[in-house]
Amino acid sequence: MPRVTRRRTIASPPAAVWELVSDPYSLPRWWPRTLRVEGVEGEGAGGEWTKVLGTAEGRGVRADFRCSESVEGERYAWEQQVEGTPFERHLRRYAVEIELREPGDGTAVSLSASQALRGLSRLGSPMMRRGQGALLDEALDGIERALA
């Protein structure tokens, strides 16, 4: 499954970065194209929420996510629930992982996205990897802006 990773040192303490990235309600502050988050149920691993994503045409598209792993202050991961949704035609799996480390000055943030495409969508895999890299760069920019 193709995996794309971007890393950056954020000039904020790890506790502040963790508070931002581990709260689904904070996603509109830093995750690209997220208009709002609804229906957050539970915290940490097993927690679920719905992201409303903005499209280029100005519409909102709903996507459901579940936290798959949470290690306080170190690692937070979520995956999209694609089964039974319109995304299922193109995606087999989509997951994001965030890892935090304290290198001494700020917080080292590593964002990774993994996608498994379905059917003919697999032919666009190289373009999807480039797109995911740009998305992760935007997310890191968003974390910096939100914590400035």
PDB file of C-alpha atoms in Angstrom:
ATOM      1  CA  MET A   1       0.000   0.000   0.000  1.00  0.00           C
ATOM      2  CA  PRO A   2       1.551   3.344  -1.036  1.00  0.00           C
ATOM      3  CA  ARG A   3       2.622   5.465   1.920  1.00  0.00           C
ATOM      4  CA  VAL A   4       3.632   9.121   1.840  1.00  0.00           C
ATOM      5  CA  THR A   5       5.398  10.812   4.775  1.00  0.00           C
ATOM      6  CA  ARG A   6       6.265  14.428   5.494  1.00  0.00           C
ATOM      7  CA  ARG A   7       8.263  15.682   8.502  1.00  0.00           C
ATOM      8  CA  ARG A   8       8.771  19.079  10.049  1.00  0.00           C
ATOM      9  CA  THR A   9       9.881  20.585  13.353  1.00  0.00           C
ATOM     10  CA  ILE A  10       7.130  22.809  14.765  1.00  0.00           C
ATOM     11  CA  ALA A  11       8.190  25.619  17.130  1.00  0.00           C
ATOM     12  CA  SER A  12       5.669  24.662  19.818  1.00  0.00           C
ATOM     13  CA  PRO A  13       5.882  22.377  22.838  1.00  0.00           C
ATOM     14  CA  PRO A  14       4.782  18.757  22.319  1.00  0.00           C
ATOM     15  CA  ALA A  15       1.807  19.158  24.688  1.00  0.00           C
ATOM     16  CA  ALA A  16       0.363  21.975  22.542  1.00  0.00           C
ATOM     17  CA  VAL A  17       0.853  20.007  19.314  1.00  0.00           C
ATOM     18  CA  TRP A  18      -0.704  16.903  20.894  1.00  0.00           C
ATOM     19  CA  GLU A  19      -3.724  18.866  22.113  1.00  0.00           C
ATOM     20  CA  LEU A  20      -4.313  20.144  18.576  1.00  0.00           C
ATOM     21  CA  VAL A  21      -3.770  16.943  16.567  1.00  0.00           C
ATOM     22  CA  SER A  22      -5.569  14.559  18.937  1.00  0.00           C
ATOM     23  CA  ASP A  23      -8.824  16.561  19.051  1.00  0.00           C
ATOM     24  CA  PRO A  24     -11.078  15.825  16.050  1.00  0.00           C
ATOM     25  CA  TYR A  25     -12.946  19.109  16.623  1.00  0.00           C
ATOM     26  CA  SER A  26      -9.642  20.929  15.903  1.00  0.00           C
ATOM     27  CA  LEU A  27      -9.271  19.418  12.412  1.00  0.00           C
ATOM     28  CA  PRO A  28     -10.805  22.449  10.620  1.00  0.00           C
ATOM     29  CA  ARG A  29      -8.024  24.577  12.157  1.00  0.00           C
ATOM     30  CA  TRP A  30      -5.233  22.605  10.473  1.00  0.00           C
ATOM     31  CA  TRP A  31      -6.335  19.755   8.148  1.00  0.00           C
ATOM     32  CA  PRO A  32      -6.767  20.926   4.524  1.00  0.00           C
ATOM     33  CA  ARG A  33     -10.252  21.283   3.057  1.00  0.00           C
ATOM     34  CA  THR A  34     -11.966  20.379   6.343  1.00  0.00           C
ATOM     35  CA  LEU A  35     -14.937  22.707   6.760  1.00  0.00           C
ATOM     36  CA  ARG A  36     -16.217  21.253  10.036  1.00  0.00           C
ATOM     37  CA  VAL A  37     -16.315  18.114  12.181  1.00  0.00           C
ATOM     38  CA  GLU A  38     -19.561  16.577  13.413  1.00  0.00           C
ATOM     39  CA  GLY A  39     -20.686  13.722  15.601  1.00  0.00           C
ATOM     40  CA  VAL A  40     -17.529  13.109  17.618  1.00  0.00           C
ATOM     41  CA  GLU A  41     -18.104  10.029  19.753  1.00  0.00           C
ATOM     42  CA  GLY A  42     -15.467   8.770  22.169  1.00  0.00           C
ATOM     43  CA  GLU A  43     -11.866   9.804  22.709  1.00  0.00           C
ATOM     44  CA  GLY A  44      -8.632   8.125  21.742  1.00  0.00           C
ATOM     45  CA  ALA A  45      -8.581   4.740  20.041  1.00  0.00           C
ATOM     46  CA  GLY A  46     -12.067   3.799  18.896  1.00  0.00           C
ATOM     47  CA  GLY A  47     -13.330   7.385  18.796  1.00  0.00           C
ATOM     48  CA  GLU A  48     -15.328   8.272  15.677  1.00  0.00           C
ATOM     49  CA  TRP A  49     -16.247  11.469  13.854  1.00  0.00           C
ATOM     50  CA  THR A  50     -17.502  12.843  10.543  1.00  0.00           C
ATOM     51  CA  LYS A  51     -15.469  15.379   8.574  1.00  0.00           C
ATOM     52  CA  VAL A  52     -17.255  17.674   6.139  1.00  0.00           C
ATOM     53  CA  LEU A  53     -14.749  18.328   3.369  1.00  0.00           C
ATOM     54  CA  GLY A  54     -15.013  21.215   0.925  1.00  0.00           C
ATOM     55  CA  THR A  55     -14.827  20.439  -2.792  1.00  0.00           C
ATOM     56  CA  ALA A  56     -13.501  22.673  -5.574  1.00  0.00           C
ATOM     57  CA  GLU A  57     -17.141  23.270  -6.594  1.00  0.00           C
ATOM     58  CA  GLY A  58     -17.955  24.579  -3.111  1.00  0.00           C
ATOM     59  CA  ARG A  59     -20.001  21.560  -1.997  1.00  0.00           C
ATOM     60  CA  GLY A  60     -19.501  19.701   1.273  1.00  0.00           C
ATOM     61  CA  VAL A  61     -18.710  15.983   1.216  1.00  0.00           C
ATOM     62  CA  ARG A  62     -19.131  13.924   4.383  1.00  0.00           C
ATOM     63  CA  ALA A  63     -16.536  11.290   5.306  1.00  0.00           C
ATOM     64  CA  ASP A  64     -16.518   9.123   8.450  1.00  0.00           C
ATOM     65  CA  PHE A  65     -13.320   8.395  10.378  1.00  0.00           C
ATOM     66  CA  ARG A  66     -12.242   6.289  13.348  1.00  0.00           C
ATOM     67  CA  CYS A  67      -9.202   6.703  15.577  1.00  0.00           C
ATOM     68  CA  SER A  68      -7.225   3.478  15.179  1.00  0.00           C
ATOM     69  CA  GLU A  69      -4.424   4.264  17.637  1.00  0.00           C
ATOM     70  CA  SER A  70      -3.667   6.841  20.306  1.00  0.00           C
ATOM     71  CA  VAL A  71      -0.564   6.957  22.500  1.00  0.00           C
ATOM     72  CA  GLU A  72      -0.741  10.202  24.454  1.00  0.00           C
ATOM     73  CA  GLY A  73       1.868  12.721  23.421  1.00  0.00           C
ATOM     74  CA  GLU A  74       3.458  10.362  20.880  1.00  0.00           C
ATOM     75  CA  ARG A  75       1.185   8.927  18.214  1.00  0.00           C
ATOM     76  CA  TYR A  76      -2.324   9.451  16.840  1.00  0.00           C
ATOM     77  CA  ALA A  77      -3.757   7.572  13.862  1.00  0.00           C
ATOM     78  CA  TRP A  78      -7.107   7.502  12.110  1.00  0.00           C
ATOM     79  CA  GLU A  79      -8.664   5.698   9.168  1.00  0.00           C
ATOM     80  CA  GLN A  80     -11.560   6.481   6.906  1.00  0.00           C
ATOM     81  CA  GLN A  81     -14.590   4.224   7.074  1.00  0.00           C
ATOM     82  CA  VAL A  82     -15.076   3.470   3.366  1.00  0.00           C
ATOM     83  CA  GLU A  83     -17.253   0.352   3.419  1.00  0.00           C
ATOM     84  CA  GLY A  84     -20.793   1.113   2.280  1.00  0.00           C
ATOM     85  CA  THR A  85     -19.951   4.688   1.200  1.00  0.00           C
ATOM     86  CA  PRO A  86     -19.451   6.283  -2.238  1.00  0.00           C
ATOM     87  CA  PHE A  87     -15.688   6.288  -1.487  1.00  0.00           C
ATOM     88  CA  GLU A  88     -15.744   2.477  -1.633  1.00  0.00           C
ATOM     89  CA  ARG A  89     -15.754   2.549  -5.450  1.00  0.00           C
ATOM     90  CA  HIS A  90     -12.247   4.082  -5.468  1.00  0.00           C
ATOM     91  CA  LEU A  91     -10.675   3.376  -2.074  1.00  0.00           C
ATOM     92  CA  ARG A  92      -9.972   0.140  -0.298  1.00  0.00           C
ATOM     93  CA  ARG A  93      -8.333   1.926   2.659  1.00  0.00           C
ATOM     94  CA  TYR A  94      -7.177   5.406   3.680  1.00  0.00           C
ATOM     95  CA  ALA A  95      -5.247   6.020   6.900  1.00  0.00           C
ATOM     96  CA  VAL A  96      -3.287   8.866   8.498  1.00  0.00           C
ATOM     97  CA  GLU A  97      -0.646   8.623  11.244  1.00  0.00           C
ATOM     98  CA  ILE A  98       0.842  11.437  13.278  1.00  0.00           C
ATOM     99  CA  GLU A  99       3.993  10.895  15.326  1.00  0.00           C
ATOM    100  CA  LEU A 100       5.492  13.439  17.706  1.00  0.00           C
ATOM    101  CA  ARG A 101       9.022  13.597  19.125  1.00  0.00           C
ATOM    102  CA  GLU A 102      10.778  16.203  21.208  1.00  0.00           C
ATOM    103  CA  PRO A 103      14.133  16.924  19.545  1.00  0.00           C
ATOM    104  CA  GLY A 104      14.991  19.653  22.041  1.00  0.00           C
ATOM    105  CA  ASP A 105      13.692  22.724  20.232  1.00  0.00           C
ATOM    106  CA  GLY A 106       9.995  22.421  19.470  1.00  0.00           C
ATOM    107  CA  THR A 107       8.267  19.251  18.328  1.00  0.00           C
ATOM    108  CA  ALA A 108       9.266  16.961  15.463  1.00  0.00           C
ATOM    109  CA  VAL A 109       6.022  16.092  13.673  1.00  0.00           C
ATOM    110  CA  SER A 110       5.778  13.241  11.182  1.00  0.00           C
ATOM    111  CA  LEU A 111       2.589  12.901   9.114  1.00  0.00           C
ATOM    112  CA  SER A 112       2.018   9.772   7.025  1.00  0.00           C
ATOM    113  CA  ALA A 113      -0.861   8.856   4.741  1.00  0.00           C
ATOM    114  CA  SER A 114      -1.515   5.390   3.320  1.00  0.00           C
ATOM    115  CA  GLN A 115      -3.961   4.687   0.523  1.00  0.00           C
ATOM    116  CA  ALA A 116      -5.040   1.443  -1.067  1.00  0.00           C
ATOM    117  CA  LEU A 117      -6.942   2.172  -4.255  1.00  0.00           C
ATOM    118  CA  ARG A 118      -9.582  -0.064  -5.805  1.00  0.00           C
ATOM    119  CA  GLY A 119     -10.190  -1.108  -9.417  1.00  0.00           C
ATOM    120  CA  LEU A 120      -9.168   1.255 -12.215  1.00  0.00           C
ATOM    121  CA  SER A 121      -8.371   3.923  -9.623  1.00  0.00           C
ATOM    122  CA  ARG A 122      -5.108   2.037  -9.016  1.00  0.00           C
ATOM    123  CA  LEU A 123      -3.852   3.395 -12.349  1.00  0.00           C
ATOM    124  CA  GLY A 124      -3.754   6.878 -10.807  1.00  0.00           C
ATOM    125  CA  SER A 125      -1.569   5.793  -7.899  1.00  0.00           C
ATOM    126  CA  PRO A 126       1.481   7.990  -8.745  1.00  0.00           C
ATOM    127  CA  MET A 127      -0.751  11.076  -9.045  1.00  0.00           C
ATOM    128  CA  MET A 128      -2.471  10.181  -5.770  1.00  0.00           C
ATOM    129  CA  ARG A 129       0.921   9.948  -3.998  1.00  0.00           C
ATOM    130  CA  ARG A 130       1.890  13.417  -5.259  1.00  0.00           C
ATOM    131  CA  GLY A 131      -1.493  14.724  -4.134  1.00  0.00           C
ATOM    132  CA  GLN A 132      -1.095  13.150  -0.694  1.00  0.00           C
ATOM    133  CA  GLY A 133       2.356  14.714  -0.315  1.00  0.00           C
ATOM    134  CA  ALA A 134       0.913  18.154  -1.062  1.00  0.00           C
ATOM    135  CA  LEU A 135      -1.972  17.507   1.355  1.00  0.00           C
ATOM    136  CA  LEU A 136       0.445  16.538   4.152  1.00  0.00           C
ATOM    137  CA  ASP A 137       2.575  19.644   3.482  1.00  0.00           C
ATOM    138  CA  GLU A 138      -0.600  21.761   3.766  1.00  0.00           C
ATOM    139  CA  ALA A 139      -1.491  19.988   7.025  1.00  0.00           C
ATOM    140  CA  LEU A 140       1.941  20.763   8.496  1.00  0.00           C
ATOM    141  CA  ASP A 141       1.511  24.403   7.406  1.00  0.00           C
ATOM    142  CA  GLY A 142      -1.890  24.334   9.134  1.00  0.00           C
ATOM    143  CA  ILE A 143      -0.400  23.024  12.391  1.00  0.00           C
ATOM    144  CA  GLU A 144       2.173  25.837  12.344  1.00  0.00           C
ATOM    145  CA  ARG A 145      -0.538  28.456  11.689  1.00  0.00           C
ATOM    146  CA  ALA A 146      -2.861  27.083  14.369  1.00  0.00           C
ATOM    147  CA  LEU A 147      -0.118  27.122  16.998  1.00  0.00           C
ATOM    148  CA  ALA A 148       1.463  30.476  16.043  1.00  0.00           C
TER     149      ALA A 148
END
